[in-house]
Short mmCIF file of C-alpha atoms in Angstrom, two decimals:
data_model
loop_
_atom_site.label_atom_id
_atom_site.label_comp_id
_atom_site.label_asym_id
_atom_site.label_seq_id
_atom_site.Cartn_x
_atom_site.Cartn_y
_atom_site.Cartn_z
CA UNK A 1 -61.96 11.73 -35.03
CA UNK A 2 -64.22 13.90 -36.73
CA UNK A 3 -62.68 17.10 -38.52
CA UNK A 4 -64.50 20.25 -39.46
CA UNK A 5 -63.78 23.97 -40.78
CA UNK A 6 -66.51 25.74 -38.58
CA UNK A 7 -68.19 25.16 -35.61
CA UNK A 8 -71.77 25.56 -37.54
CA UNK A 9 -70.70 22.19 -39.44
CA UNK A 10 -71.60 19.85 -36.43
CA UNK A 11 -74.85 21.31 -36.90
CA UNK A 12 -77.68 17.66 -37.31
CA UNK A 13 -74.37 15.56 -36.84
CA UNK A 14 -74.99 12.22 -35.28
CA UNK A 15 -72.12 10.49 -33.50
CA UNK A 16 -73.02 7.40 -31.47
CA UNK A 17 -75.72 8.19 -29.12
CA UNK A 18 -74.85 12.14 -29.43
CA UNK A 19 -76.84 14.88 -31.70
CA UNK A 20 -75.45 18.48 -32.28
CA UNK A 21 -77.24 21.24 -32.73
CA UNK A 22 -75.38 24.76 -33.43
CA UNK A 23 -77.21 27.91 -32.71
CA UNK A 24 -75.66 31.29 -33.22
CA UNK A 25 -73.22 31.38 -30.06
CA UNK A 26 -74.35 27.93 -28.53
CA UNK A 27 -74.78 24.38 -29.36
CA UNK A 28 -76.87 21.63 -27.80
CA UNK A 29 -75.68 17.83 -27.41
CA UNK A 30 -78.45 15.54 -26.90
CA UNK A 31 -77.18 11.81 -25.82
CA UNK A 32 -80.91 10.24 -27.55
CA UNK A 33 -80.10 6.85 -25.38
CA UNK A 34 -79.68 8.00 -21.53
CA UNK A 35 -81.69 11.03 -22.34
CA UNK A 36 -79.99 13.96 -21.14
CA UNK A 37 -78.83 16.94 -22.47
CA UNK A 38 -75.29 19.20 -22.16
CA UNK A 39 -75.53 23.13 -23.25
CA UNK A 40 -72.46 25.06 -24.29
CA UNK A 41 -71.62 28.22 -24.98
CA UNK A 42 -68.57 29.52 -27.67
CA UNK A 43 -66.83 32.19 -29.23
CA UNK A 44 -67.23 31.57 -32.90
CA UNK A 45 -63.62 33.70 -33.41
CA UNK A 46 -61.87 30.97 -31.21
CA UNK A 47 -64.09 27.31 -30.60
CA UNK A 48 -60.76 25.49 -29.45
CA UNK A 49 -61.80 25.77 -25.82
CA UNK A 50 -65.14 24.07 -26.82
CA UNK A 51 -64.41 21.40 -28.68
CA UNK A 52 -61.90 20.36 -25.55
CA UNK A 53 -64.45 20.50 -23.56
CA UNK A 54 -66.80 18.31 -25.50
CA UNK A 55 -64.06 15.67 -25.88
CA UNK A 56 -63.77 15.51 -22.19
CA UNK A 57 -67.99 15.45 -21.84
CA UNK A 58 -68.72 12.88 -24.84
CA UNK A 59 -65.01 11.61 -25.34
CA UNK A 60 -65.46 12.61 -29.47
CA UNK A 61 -62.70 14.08 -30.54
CA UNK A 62 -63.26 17.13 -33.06
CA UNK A 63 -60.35 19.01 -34.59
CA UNK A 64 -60.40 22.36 -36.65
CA UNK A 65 -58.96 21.90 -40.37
CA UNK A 66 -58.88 25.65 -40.90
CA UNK A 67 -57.85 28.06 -38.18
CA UNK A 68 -58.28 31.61 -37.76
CA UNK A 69 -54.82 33.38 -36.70
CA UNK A 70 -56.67 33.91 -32.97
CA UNK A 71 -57.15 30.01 -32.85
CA UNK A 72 -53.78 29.20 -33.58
CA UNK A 73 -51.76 29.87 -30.54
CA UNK A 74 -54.73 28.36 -28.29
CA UNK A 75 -54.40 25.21 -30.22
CA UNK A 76 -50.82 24.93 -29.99
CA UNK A 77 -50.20 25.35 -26.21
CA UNK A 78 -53.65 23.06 -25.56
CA UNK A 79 -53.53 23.02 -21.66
CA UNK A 80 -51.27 21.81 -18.73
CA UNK A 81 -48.04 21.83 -21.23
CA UNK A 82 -46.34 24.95 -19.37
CA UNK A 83 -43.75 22.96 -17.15
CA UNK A 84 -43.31 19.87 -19.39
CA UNK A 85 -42.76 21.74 -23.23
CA UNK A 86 -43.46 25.20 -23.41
CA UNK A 87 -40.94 25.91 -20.60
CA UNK A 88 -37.98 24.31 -21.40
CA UNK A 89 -38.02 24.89 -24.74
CA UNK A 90 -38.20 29.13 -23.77
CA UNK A 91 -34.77 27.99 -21.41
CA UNK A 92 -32.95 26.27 -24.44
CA UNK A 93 -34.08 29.06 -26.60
CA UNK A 94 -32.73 32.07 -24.31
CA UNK A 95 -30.07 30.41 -23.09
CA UNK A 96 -28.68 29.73 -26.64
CA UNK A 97 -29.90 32.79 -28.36
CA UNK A 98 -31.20 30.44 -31.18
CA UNK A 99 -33.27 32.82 -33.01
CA UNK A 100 -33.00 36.42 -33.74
CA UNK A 101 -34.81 38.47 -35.62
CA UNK A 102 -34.63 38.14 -39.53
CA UNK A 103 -33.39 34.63 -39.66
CA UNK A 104 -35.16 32.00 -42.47
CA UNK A 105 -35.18 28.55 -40.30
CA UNK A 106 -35.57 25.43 -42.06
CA UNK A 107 -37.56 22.55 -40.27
CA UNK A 108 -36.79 19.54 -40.71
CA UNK A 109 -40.04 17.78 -40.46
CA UNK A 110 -39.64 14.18 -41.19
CA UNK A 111 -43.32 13.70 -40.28
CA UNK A 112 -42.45 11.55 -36.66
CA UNK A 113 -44.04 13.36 -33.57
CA UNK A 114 -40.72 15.04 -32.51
CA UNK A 115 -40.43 17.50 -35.65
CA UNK A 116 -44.20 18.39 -35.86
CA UNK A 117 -44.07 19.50 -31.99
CA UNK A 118 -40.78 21.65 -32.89
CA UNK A 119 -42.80 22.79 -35.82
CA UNK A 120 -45.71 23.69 -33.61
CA UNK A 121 -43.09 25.48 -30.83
CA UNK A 122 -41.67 27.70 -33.59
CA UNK A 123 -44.86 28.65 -34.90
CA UNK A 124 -45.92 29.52 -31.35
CA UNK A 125 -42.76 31.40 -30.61
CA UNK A 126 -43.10 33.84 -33.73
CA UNK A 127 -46.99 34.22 -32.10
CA UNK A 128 -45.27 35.28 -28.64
CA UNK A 129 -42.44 36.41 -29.35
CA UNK A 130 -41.17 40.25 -30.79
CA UNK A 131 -38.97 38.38 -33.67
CA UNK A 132 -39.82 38.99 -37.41
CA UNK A 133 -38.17 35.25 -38.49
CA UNK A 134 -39.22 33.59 -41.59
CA UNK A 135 -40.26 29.42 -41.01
CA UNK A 136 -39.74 26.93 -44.35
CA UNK A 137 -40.75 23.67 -43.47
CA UNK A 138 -39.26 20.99 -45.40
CA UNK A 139 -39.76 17.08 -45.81
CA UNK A 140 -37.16 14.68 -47.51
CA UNK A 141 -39.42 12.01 -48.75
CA UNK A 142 -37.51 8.44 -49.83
CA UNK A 143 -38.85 8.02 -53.36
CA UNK A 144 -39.71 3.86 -52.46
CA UNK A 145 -41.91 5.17 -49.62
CA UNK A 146 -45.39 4.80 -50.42
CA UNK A 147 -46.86 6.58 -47.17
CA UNK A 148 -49.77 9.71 -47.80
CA UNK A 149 -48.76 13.17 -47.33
CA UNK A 150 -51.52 14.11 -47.38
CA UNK A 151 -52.81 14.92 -43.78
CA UNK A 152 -49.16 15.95 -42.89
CA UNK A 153 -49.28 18.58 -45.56
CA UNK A 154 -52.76 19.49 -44.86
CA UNK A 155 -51.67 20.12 -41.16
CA UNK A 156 -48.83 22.41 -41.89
CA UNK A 157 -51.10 24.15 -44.44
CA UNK A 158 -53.87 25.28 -41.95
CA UNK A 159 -50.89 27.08 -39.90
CA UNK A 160 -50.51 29.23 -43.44
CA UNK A 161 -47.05 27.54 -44.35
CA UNK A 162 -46.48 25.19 -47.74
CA UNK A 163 -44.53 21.91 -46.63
CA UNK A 164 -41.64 22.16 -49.14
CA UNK A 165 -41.09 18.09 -50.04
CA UNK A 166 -37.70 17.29 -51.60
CA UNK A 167 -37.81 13.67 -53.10
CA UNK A 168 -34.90 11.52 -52.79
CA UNK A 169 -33.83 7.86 -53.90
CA UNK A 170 -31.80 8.09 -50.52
CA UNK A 171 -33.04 4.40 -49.76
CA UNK A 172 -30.96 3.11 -52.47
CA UNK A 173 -27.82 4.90 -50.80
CA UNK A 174 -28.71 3.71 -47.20
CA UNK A 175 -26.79 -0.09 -47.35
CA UNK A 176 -23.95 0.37 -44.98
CA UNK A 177 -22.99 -1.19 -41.80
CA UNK A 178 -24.46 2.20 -39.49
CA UNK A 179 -27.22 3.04 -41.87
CA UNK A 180 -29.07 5.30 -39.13
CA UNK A 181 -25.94 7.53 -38.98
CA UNK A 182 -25.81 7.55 -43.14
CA UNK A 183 -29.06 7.99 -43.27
CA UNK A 184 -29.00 11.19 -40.80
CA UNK A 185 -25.85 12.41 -42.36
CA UNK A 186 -27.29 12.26 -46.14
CA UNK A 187 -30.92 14.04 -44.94
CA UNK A 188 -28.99 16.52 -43.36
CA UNK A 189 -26.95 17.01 -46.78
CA UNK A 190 -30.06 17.40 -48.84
CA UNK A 191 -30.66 20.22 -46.39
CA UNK A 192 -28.19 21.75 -46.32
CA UNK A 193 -28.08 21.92 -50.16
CA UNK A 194 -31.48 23.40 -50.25
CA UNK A 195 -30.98 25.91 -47.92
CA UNK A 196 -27.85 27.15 -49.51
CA UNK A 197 -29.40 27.88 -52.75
CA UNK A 198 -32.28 29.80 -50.85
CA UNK A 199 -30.85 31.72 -48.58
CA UNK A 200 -31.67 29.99 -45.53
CA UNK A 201 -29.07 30.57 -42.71
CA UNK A 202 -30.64 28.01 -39.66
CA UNK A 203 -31.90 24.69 -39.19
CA UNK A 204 -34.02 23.42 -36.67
CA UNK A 205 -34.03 19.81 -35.71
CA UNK A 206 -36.64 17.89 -33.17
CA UNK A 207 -33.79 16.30 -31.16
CA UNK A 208 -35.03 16.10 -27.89
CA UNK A 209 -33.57 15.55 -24.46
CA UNK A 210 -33.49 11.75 -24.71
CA UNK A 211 -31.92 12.17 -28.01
CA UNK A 212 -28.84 14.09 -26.56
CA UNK A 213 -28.22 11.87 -23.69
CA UNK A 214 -28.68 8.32 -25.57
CA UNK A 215 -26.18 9.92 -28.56
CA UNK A 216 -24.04 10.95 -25.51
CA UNK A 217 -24.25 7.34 -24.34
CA UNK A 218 -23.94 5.56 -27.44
CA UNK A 219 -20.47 7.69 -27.91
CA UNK A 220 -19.03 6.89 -24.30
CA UNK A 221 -20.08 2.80 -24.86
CA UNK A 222 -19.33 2.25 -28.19
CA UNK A 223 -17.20 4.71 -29.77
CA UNK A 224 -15.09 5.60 -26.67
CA UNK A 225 -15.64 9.56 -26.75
CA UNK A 226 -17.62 12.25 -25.49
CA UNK A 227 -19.04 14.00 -28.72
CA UNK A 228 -22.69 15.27 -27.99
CA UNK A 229 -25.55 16.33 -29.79
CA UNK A 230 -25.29 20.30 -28.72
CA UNK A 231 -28.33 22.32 -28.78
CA UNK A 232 -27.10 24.65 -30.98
CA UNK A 233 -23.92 25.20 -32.96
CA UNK A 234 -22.67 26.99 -36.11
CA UNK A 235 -21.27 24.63 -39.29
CA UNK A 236 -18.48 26.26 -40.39
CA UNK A 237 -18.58 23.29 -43.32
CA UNK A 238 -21.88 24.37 -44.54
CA UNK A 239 -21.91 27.92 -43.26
CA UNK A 240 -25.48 27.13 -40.87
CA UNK A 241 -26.35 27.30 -37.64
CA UNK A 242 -28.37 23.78 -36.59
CA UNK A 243 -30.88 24.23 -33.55
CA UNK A 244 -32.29 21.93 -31.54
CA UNK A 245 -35.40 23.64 -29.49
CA UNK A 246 -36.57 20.93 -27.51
CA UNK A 247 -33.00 20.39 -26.15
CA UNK A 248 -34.56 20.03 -22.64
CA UNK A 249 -37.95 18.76 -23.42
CA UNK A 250 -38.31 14.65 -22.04
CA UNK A 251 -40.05 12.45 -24.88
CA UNK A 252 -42.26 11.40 -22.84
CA UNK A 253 -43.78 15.00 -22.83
CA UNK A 254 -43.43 14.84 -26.65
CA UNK A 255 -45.39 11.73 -26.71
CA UNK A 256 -48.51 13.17 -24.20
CA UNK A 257 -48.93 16.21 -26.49
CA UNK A 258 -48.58 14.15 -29.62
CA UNK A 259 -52.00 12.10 -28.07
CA UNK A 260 -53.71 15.29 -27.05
CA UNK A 261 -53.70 16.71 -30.21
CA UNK A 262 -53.67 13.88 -32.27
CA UNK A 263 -51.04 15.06 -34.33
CA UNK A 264 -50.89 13.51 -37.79
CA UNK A 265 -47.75 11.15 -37.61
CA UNK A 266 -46.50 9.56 -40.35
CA UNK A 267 -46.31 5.36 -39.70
CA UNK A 268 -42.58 4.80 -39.79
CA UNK A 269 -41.52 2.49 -42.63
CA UNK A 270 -37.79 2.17 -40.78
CA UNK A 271 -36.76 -1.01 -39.80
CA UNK A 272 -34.01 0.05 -37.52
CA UNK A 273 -35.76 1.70 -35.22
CA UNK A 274 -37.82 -1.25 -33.79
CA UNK A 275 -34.94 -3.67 -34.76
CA UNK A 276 -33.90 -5.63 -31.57
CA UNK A 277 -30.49 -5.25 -32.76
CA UNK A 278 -30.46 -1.42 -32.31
CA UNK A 279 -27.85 -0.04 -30.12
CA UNK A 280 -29.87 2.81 -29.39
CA UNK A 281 -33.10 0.80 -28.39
CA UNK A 282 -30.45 -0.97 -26.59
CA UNK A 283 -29.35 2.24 -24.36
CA UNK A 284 -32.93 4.04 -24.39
CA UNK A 285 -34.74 0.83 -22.70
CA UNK A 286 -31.21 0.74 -19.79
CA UNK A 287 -32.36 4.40 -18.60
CA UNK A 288 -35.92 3.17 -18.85
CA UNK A 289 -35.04 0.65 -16.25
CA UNK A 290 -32.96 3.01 -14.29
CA UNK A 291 -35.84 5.82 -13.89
CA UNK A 292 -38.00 3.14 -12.62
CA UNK A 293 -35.93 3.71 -9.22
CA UNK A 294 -34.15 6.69 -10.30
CA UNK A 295 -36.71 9.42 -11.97
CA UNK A 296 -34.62 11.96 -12.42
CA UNK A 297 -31.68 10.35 -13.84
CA UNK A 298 -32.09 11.82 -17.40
CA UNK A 299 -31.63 15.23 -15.91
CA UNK A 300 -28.62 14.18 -14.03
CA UNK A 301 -27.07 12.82 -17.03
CA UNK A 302 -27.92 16.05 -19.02
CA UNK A 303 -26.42 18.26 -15.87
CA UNK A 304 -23.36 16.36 -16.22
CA UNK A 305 -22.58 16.97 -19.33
CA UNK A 306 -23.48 20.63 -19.38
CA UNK A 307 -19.90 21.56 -19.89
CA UNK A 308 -19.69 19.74 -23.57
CA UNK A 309 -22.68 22.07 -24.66
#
C-alpha cells in the first residue's frame, strides 16, 4: 500500500512494472514490461474515484493521508455499501432517534474494525445529515500493550478529529473467571468517567448485529435469561445514553469494507477472543453452520427478539 497527500506525489513513482506520470488534470501509467499504456483523467479537488480505479487496473492500492472536506464523504461510502452498511445503519438510526442535534457523542474506538466503521458512519452522518452534533473519539489503551498508535491516530486525524487516548493498567484488574465481561464493564467505566467530567451526554459503541444476537444467545444458554444488547438505551446509573449504530449491520459487511479500505486495525493482543474455550466463539461458529443451509437465520433471530429492544 502506498500512501500519499496529493495526487501530484505519484508523479516518477515506480511500482513493479508500473510508472506514473501526473500532468495537470491527468496522469499516465506505463506497465515498462508488457508495454502498454492506461490514461486517466481526475479532479484534483476529489482523486478518490481515481485511485479506485487504478487499484482495480494495476491492483496497487493508493490511499490519501490528507483529505480535503469534498473527499471525505466519497471515501467513506467507497462503492456498492448502500444495502449492506449505509442502509441499515440510517434504519437503526431513525428508528431509535439516536442523535439529535447538539449532542457530544463519545466513540469508543478500541482500534478493531467494528469501532473505526461506526467512527466512519458518524462522521458520514454529520456530512449528510442537518444535525450540528459534536464527535470525541476516544481510545482506552492497556498500559502493558505495546501495539503503535500511530496509524490509528493518524487515520482519525485526517478526518480533522484528535483521538483522545486514556491509559489504563486495566490488564492488571482483568483476572477473574468472565474476564471479557470485566473487561467490557471496566472500559465502559473509564468512559463513562470521562465523559462525565466533559460534558458528554452519548456513547456510541460498534456492536453490530452479530454482537446482539450471540449476547442474546449466550444469555438464553448459559445464564438462563433474555437480557439483550439494545440498540440504544438511556443509563439512568451514569446519566448517558449508549448507542449502538450498526445495530442491523451483519459483520460480514463490516469485514468487506474493512478490506476495501484497508482500514488501519489494530492486531488484537486478547487471548480470549481466539481462545477455543470461548463461549462466544462457541455460539458465533453454531450460526455459522446454521446459515450454511439457513442464510437468513441471523435476521430471524434479530426479528424475534424485536420486542426486547
Amino acid at each position: 500500500m502506498i500512501r500519499i497527500n496529493n495526487i501530484f506525489e505519484l508523479h516518477n513513482l515506480k511500482v513493479d512494472n508500473y510508472l506514473f506520470e501526473v500532468m495537470e488534470d491527468s496522469l499516465k501509467i506505463i506497465n515498462r514490461k508488457e508495454k502498454f499504456e492506461i490514461n486517466l483523467t481526475y479532479n484534483k479537488e476529489n482523486v478518490i474515484s481515481t485511485l479506485e480505479t487504478i487499484k482495480k487496473l494495476t491492483e496497487i492500492k493508493i490511499v490519501l493521508d490528507n483529505f480535503k472536506d469534498r473527499e471525505i464523504l466519497s471515501y467513506i461510502e467507497s462503492k456498492g455499501f448502500n444495502k449492506l452498511l449505509w442502509n441499515p445503519i440510517g434504519k437503526a438510526m431513525h428508528r431509535f432517534n439516536m442523535i439529535e442535534a447538539g449532542d457530544r457523542v463519545a466513540v469508543g474506538i478500541s482500534g478493531g474494525k467494528d469501532s473505526i466503521v461506526l467512527f466512519n458512519a458518524l462522521v458520514r452522518i454529520k456530512k449528510i445529515a442537518n444535525l450540528d452534533f459534536e464527535i470525541i473519539p476516544i481510545h482506552i489503551h492497556m498500559k502493558e500493550d505495546l501495539s503503535d498508535l500511530s496509524e490509528l491516530t493518524a487515520y482519525i486525524k485526517k478526518f480533522g478529529y484528535d483521538l483522545k487516548v486514556i491509559e489504563t493498567n486495566l490488564g492488571n484488574l482483568v483476572k477473574e473467571k468472565n474476564p471479557c465481561f470485566l473487561c467490557g464493564r471496566l472500559r465502559r467505566g473509564i468512559l463513562y468517567t470521562f465523559m462525565k467530567e466533559n460534558g458528554i451526554n452519548k456513547l456510541a459503541l460498534g456492536h453490530h448485529k452479530d454482537d446482539i444476537i450471540e449476547t442474546f444467545l449466550l444469555n438464553i444458554i448459559y445464564q438462563g435469561n433474555r437480557n439483550i444488547m439494545k440498540p440504544a438505551y438511556f443509563s439512568e446509573e451514569h446519566q448517558v445514553t449508549v448507542i449502538r449504530p450498526l445495530a442491523f449491520v451483519e459483520e460480514k459487511n463490516i469485514i468487506s469494507y474493512s478490506k476495501k479500505l484497508s482500514l488501519p486495525i489494530l492486531e488484537t493482543k486478547c487471548p480470549y477472543e481466539t481462545s477455543v474455550d470461548s463461549k462466544r466463539l462457541r455460539i458465533k461458529n453454531i450460526i455459522k453452520d446454521i446459515s450454511l443451509e439457513t442464510p437468513d437465520v441471523r435476521s430471524t433471530i434479530l426479528n424475534s427478539i424485536n420486542d426486547l429492544f
